[in-house]
């Protein structure tokens, strides 16, 4: 079953004879650009078939209406510039003035477009009323929790009991002593192992064995008030 042609696909009437020739000449003068027969036929929506367009173009060039040029194997035609109407000075001045006005108008439109684009981006990044309401609820909840946390401090309540402080002091002393003891044992052992090695060889051996020495943070901690003699967590010596 044949498919019905859509309205937009309706065929363009094919022109013939003088009507086709006038159509081609009118198009070539209007565009004032080089075209081949294929381009002319396609641009005229097939109203002048390719074969007919080629014959018409050749005929018009022989009559001096068009100029025929050959580039390699391609032949194209262009309107004879000598036959085109000269542009009066007044008309040229009017067109130049119109061009300048349109150019200024375009520049103004570009500025306005950028301004509106900036405003649109700002509006898009601005939270909506619903989003603001949600954020306000979150902030109010955070404030309420912070206030509840501050209340005992404002009332002078001790958050850590004396027993808990003593326990922390005991744990700190125990594990610091253990750290110091183990470090002393390691340094003694390491000194014996690397006694015959150069510092570079000792460093390479430590890297191969995956030995991690105390970092700069450990040194700062060891020299700080927390590790000073007689210092405890609950009562540091000043």
CSV table of C-alpha atoms in Angstrom, one decimal:
chain,number,residue,atom,x,y,z
A,1,UNK,CA,0.0,0.0,0.0
A,2,UNK,CA,1.4,3.4,-1.0
A,3,UNK,CA,2.1,5.8,1.8
A,4,UNK,CA,0.3,9.1,1.5
A,5,UNK,CA,2.7,12.0,1.1
A,6,UNK,CA,2.8,14.5,3.9
A,7,UNK,CA,1.9,18.1,3.2
A,8,UNK,CA,5.5,19.2,3.8
A,9,UNK,CA,6.7,16.6,1.3
A,10,UNK,CA,4.5,18.0,-1.6
A,11,UNK,CA,6.5,18.0,-4.9
A,12,UNK,CA,7.6,21.4,-6.2
A,13,UNK,CA,6.3,22.0,-9.8
A,14,UNK,CA,9.0,21.5,-12.4
A,15,UNK,CA,9.7,24.6,-14.5
A,16,UNK,CA,10.4,24.4,-18.2
A,17,UNK,CA,11.6,26.6,-21.0
A,18,UNK,CA,11.8,30.4,-20.5
A,19,UNK,CA,10.3,30.1,-17.0
A,20,UNK,CA,13.1,27.8,-15.8
A,21,UNK,CA,15.7,30.0,-17.4
A,22,UNK,CA,14.4,33.1,-15.8
A,23,UNK,CA,14.3,31.3,-12.4
A,24,UNK,CA,17.9,30.2,-12.7
A,25,UNK,CA,19.1,33.6,-13.8
A,26,UNK,CA,17.2,35.4,-11.1
A,27,UNK,CA,18.7,33.0,-8.5
A,28,UNK,CA,22.2,33.4,-9.7
A,29,UNK,CA,22.0,37.2,-9.7
A,30,UNK,CA,20.3,37.2,-6.3
A,31,UNK,CA,23.0,35.0,-4.6
A,32,UNK,CA,25.9,36.3,-6.7
A,33,UNK,CA,28.0,33.3,-5.8
A,34,UNK,CA,29.5,30.5,-7.8
A,35,UNK,CA,27.4,27.4,-8.2
A,36,UNK,CA,27.3,24.3,-10.2
A,37,UNK,CA,24.3,22.7,-11.8
A,38,UNK,CA,23.8,20.3,-8.9
A,39,UNK,CA,23.8,23.1,-6.4
A,40,UNK,CA,21.4,25.3,-8.4
A,41,UNK,CA,18.9,22.4,-8.9
A,42,UNK,CA,19.1,21.5,-5.1
A,43,UNK,CA,18.8,25.1,-3.9
A,44,UNK,CA,15.7,25.6,-6.2
A,45,UNK,CA,14.1,22.5,-4.5
A,46,UNK,CA,14.2,20.5,-7.8
A,47,UNK,CA,12.0,23.0,-9.6
A,48,UNK,CA,14.7,22.9,-12.3
A,49,UNK,CA,16.2,19.4,-12.8
A,50,UNK,CA,19.9,19.0,-12.8
A,51,UNK,CA,20.2,18.2,-16.5
A,52,UNK,CA,18.1,21.2,-17.4
A,53,UNK,CA,20.0,23.4,-15.0
A,54,UNK,CA,23.3,22.5,-16.6
A,55,UNK,CA,22.0,23.4,-20.1
A,56,UNK,CA,20.5,26.6,-18.9
A,57,UNK,CA,23.7,27.6,-17.1
A,58,UNK,CA,25.8,26.9,-20.2
A,59,UNK,CA,23.3,28.8,-22.4
A,60,UNK,CA,23.3,31.8,-20.0
A,61,UNK,CA,27.1,31.9,-20.0
A,62,UNK,CA,27.2,31.8,-23.8
A,63,UNK,CA,24.9,34.8,-23.8
A,64,UNK,CA,27.1,36.7,-21.3
A,65,UNK,CA,24.6,36.6,-18.4
A,66,UNK,CA,26.9,34.3,-16.5
A,67,UNK,CA,30.6,33.6,-16.4
A,68,UNK,CA,31.7,29.9,-16.6
A,69,UNK,CA,34.8,28.8,-14.6
A,70,UNK,CA,36.5,25.5,-14.5
A,71,UNK,CA,38.5,24.2,-11.5
A,72,UNK,CA,40.0,20.8,-12.3
A,73,UNK,CA,37.0,18.6,-13.2
A,74,UNK,CA,34.5,20.9,-11.6
A,75,UNK,CA,32.6,23.6,-13.6
A,76,UNK,CA,30.8,26.3,-11.9
A,77,UNK,CA,29.0,29.5,-12.9
A,78,UNK,CA,28.7,33.0,-11.4
A,79,UNK,CA,26.7,36.1,-12.4
A,80,UNK,CA,28.5,38.4,-14.8
A,81,UNK,CA,29.7,41.2,-12.6
A,82,UNK,CA,29.7,43.6,-15.5
A,83,UNK,CA,25.9,43.2,-15.9
A,84,UNK,CA,25.1,43.9,-12.3
A,85,UNK,CA,23.6,47.2,-11.3
A,86,UNK,CA,26.0,49.7,-9.9
A,87,UNK,CA,25.2,50.7,-6.3
A,88,UNK,CA,24.6,54.5,-6.0
A,89,UNK,CA,26.7,56.4,-3.5
A,90,UNK,CA,23.6,57.5,-1.6
A,91,UNK,CA,22.4,53.9,-1.3
A,92,UNK,CA,25.8,52.8,-0.1
A,93,UNK,CA,25.8,55.5,2.5
A,94,UNK,CA,22.3,54.6,3.7
A,95,UNK,CA,23.3,50.9,3.9
A,96,UNK,CA,26.5,51.8,5.8
A,97,UNK,CA,24.5,53.9,8.3
A,98,UNK,CA,21.9,51.1,8.7
A,99,UNK,CA,24.8,48.6,9.3
A,100,UNK,CA,26.3,50.8,12.0
A,101,UNK,CA,23.0,51.2,13.8
A,102,UNK,CA,22.4,47.4,13.7
A,103,UNK,CA,25.9,46.8,14.9
A,104,UNK,CA,25.5,49.1,17.9
A,105,UNK,CA,22.1,47.5,18.6
A,106,UNK,CA,23.8,44.1,18.5
A,107,UNK,CA,26.5,45.2,20.9
A,108,UNK,CA,23.8,46.5,23.3
A,109,UNK,CA,21.9,43.2,23.0
A,110,UNK,CA,25.1,41.3,23.8
A,111,UNK,CA,25.7,43.4,27.0
A,112,UNK,CA,22.0,42.8,28.0
A,113,UNK,CA,22.3,39.1,27.3
A,114,UNK,CA,25.4,38.8,29.5
A,115,UNK,CA,23.6,40.8,32.3
A,116,UNK,CA,20.5,38.6,32.1
A,117,UNK,CA,22.6,35.4,32.0
A,118,UNK,CA,24.4,36.6,35.2
A,119,UNK,CA,21.0,37.3,36.8
A,120,UNK,CA,19.7,33.9,35.8
A,121,UNK,CA,22.7,32.1,37.2
A,122,UNK,CA,22.3,34.0,40.4
A,123,UNK,CA,18.7,33.1,40.7
A,124,UNK,CA,19.4,29.5,40.0
A,125,UNK,CA,22.0,29.4,42.8
A,126,UNK,CA,19.7,31.1,45.2
A,127,UNK,CA,17.8,28.5,47.4
A,128,UNK,CA,14.0,28.3,47.1
A,129,UNK,CA,11.6,29.2,49.9
A,130,UNK,CA,11.2,25.5,50.6
A,131,UNK,CA,15.0,24.9,50.8
A,132,UNK,CA,15.4,28.0,53.0
A,133,UNK,CA,12.7,26.7,55.4
A,134,UNK,CA,14.5,23.3,55.6
A,135,UNK,CA,17.8,25.0,56.3
A,136,UNK,CA,16.3,27.1,59.0
A,137,UNK,CA,14.9,24.0,60.7
A,138,UNK,CA,18.3,22.4,60.6
A,139,UNK,CA,20.1,25.4,62.0
A,140,UNK,CA,17.5,25.8,64.8
A,141,UNK,CA,18.0,22.2,65.7
A,142,UNK,CA,21.8,22.6,65.8
A,143,UNK,CA,21.4,25.7,68.0
A,144,UNK,CA,19.1,23.8,70.4
A,145,UNK,CA,21.6,21.0,70.7
A,146,UNK,CA,24.5,23.4,71.3
A,147,UNK,CA,22.5,25.3,73.9
A,148,UNK,CA,21.8,22.0,75.7
A,149,UNK,CA,25.5,21.1,75.6
A,150,UNK,CA,26.4,24.5,77.1
A,151,UNK,CA,23.9,24.5,79.9
A,152,UNK,CA,26.0,22.3,82.3
A,153,UNK,CA,29.1,24.4,81.6
A,154,UNK,CA,27.3,27.6,82.4
A,155,UNK,CA,26.0,26.1,85.6
A,156,UNK,CA,29.5,25.2,86.7
A,157,UNK,CA,28.8,21.4,86.6
A,158,UNK,CA,31.9,19.3,86.2
A,159,UNK,CA,31.5,17.1,83.2
A,160,UNK,CA,34.2,14.7,84.3
A,161,UNK,CA,34.3,13.4,87.8
A,162,UNK,CA,37.4,13.2,90.0
A,163,UNK,CA,37.4,9.4,89.8
A,164,UNK,CA,37.3,9.5,86.0
A,165,UNK,CA,40.1,12.1,85.9
A,166,UNK,CA,42.2,9.9,88.2
A,167,UNK,CA,41.6,6.9,86.0
A,168,UNK,CA,42.7,8.8,82.9
A,169,UNK,CA,45.8,10.0,84.7
A,170,UNK,CA,46.6,6.4,85.6
A,171,UNK,CA,46.1,5.2,82.1
A,172,UNK,CA,48.2,8.0,80.6
A,173,UNK,CA,51.1,7.3,83.0
A,174,UNK,CA,50.9,3.6,82.3
A,175,UNK,CA,50.9,3.8,78.5
A,176,UNK,CA,53.5,6.6,78.3
A,177,UNK,CA,55.9,4.5,80.5
A,178,UNK,CA,55.3,1.5,78.2
A,179,UNK,CA,56.0,3.7,75.1
A,180,UNK,CA,59.2,5.0,76.7
A,181,UNK,CA,60.3,1.4,77.7
A,182,UNK,CA,59.7,-0.1,74.3
A,183,UNK,CA,61.4,2.7,72.5
A,184,UNK,CA,64.5,2.3,74.8
A,185,UNK,CA,64.6,-1.4,74.1
A,186,UNK,CA,64.3,-0.9,70.3
A,187,UNK,CA,67.0,1.8,70.2
A,188,UNK,CA,69.4,-0.5,72.1
A,189,UNK,CA,68.7,-3.4,69.9
A,190,UNK,CA,68.9,-1.3,66.7
A,191,UNK,CA,72.2,0.2,67.8
A,192,UNK,CA,73.7,-3.3,68.1
A,193,UNK,CA,72.3,-4.4,64.7
A,194,UNK,CA,73.5,-1.3,62.8
A,195,UNK,CA,76.8,-0.8,64.6
A,196,UNK,CA,78.8,-1.9,61.6
A,197,UNK,CA,76.6,-0.2,59.0
A,198,UNK,CA,76.9,3.3,57.7
A,199,UNK,CA,74.0,5.7,58.4
A,200,UNK,CA,72.7,5.3,54.8
A,201,UNK,CA,72.9,1.5,55.0
A,202,UNK,CA,71.0,1.6,58.4
A,203,UNK,CA,68.3,3.8,56.8
A,204,UNK,CA,68.0,1.4,53.9
A,205,UNK,CA,67.8,-1.6,56.2
A,206,UNK,CA,65.1,0.1,58.3
A,207,UNK,CA,63.1,0.8,55.1
A,208,UNK,CA,63.4,-2.8,53.9
A,209,UNK,CA,62.2,-4.0,57.3
A,210,UNK,CA,59.3,-1.5,57.4
A,211,UNK,CA,60.5,0.1,60.7
A,212,UNK,CA,58.6,3.3,61.5
A,213,UNK,CA,60.4,5.7,63.8
A,214,UNK,CA,58.8,8.4,65.9
A,215,UNK,CA,57.5,11.3,63.8
A,216,UNK,CA,57.9,15.0,64.5
A,217,UNK,CA,54.6,15.0,66.3
A,218,UNK,CA,56.0,12.5,68.8
A,219,UNK,CA,58.9,14.8,69.4
A,220,UNK,CA,56.7,17.8,70.0
A,221,UNK,CA,54.5,15.7,72.4
A,222,UNK,CA,57.5,14.4,74.3
A,223,UNK,CA,58.9,18.0,74.8
A,224,UNK,CA,55.5,19.4,75.7
A,225,UNK,CA,53.9,20.2,79.0
A,226,UNK,CA,51.9,17.0,78.9
A,227,UNK,CA,55.1,14.9,79.2
A,228,UNK,CA,56.9,17.1,81.6
A,229,UNK,CA,57.9,15.6,85.0
A,230,UNK,CA,55.1,15.6,87.4
A,231,UNK,CA,52.5,16.3,84.8
A,232,UNK,CA,49.2,14.5,84.8
A,233,UNK,CA,46.0,15.0,82.7
A,234,UNK,CA,44.0,16.4,85.5
A,235,UNK,CA,46.6,18.7,86.9
A,236,UNK,CA,49.4,19.7,84.5
A,237,UNK,CA,52.5,21.5,85.9
A,238,UNK,CA,52.7,25.1,84.6
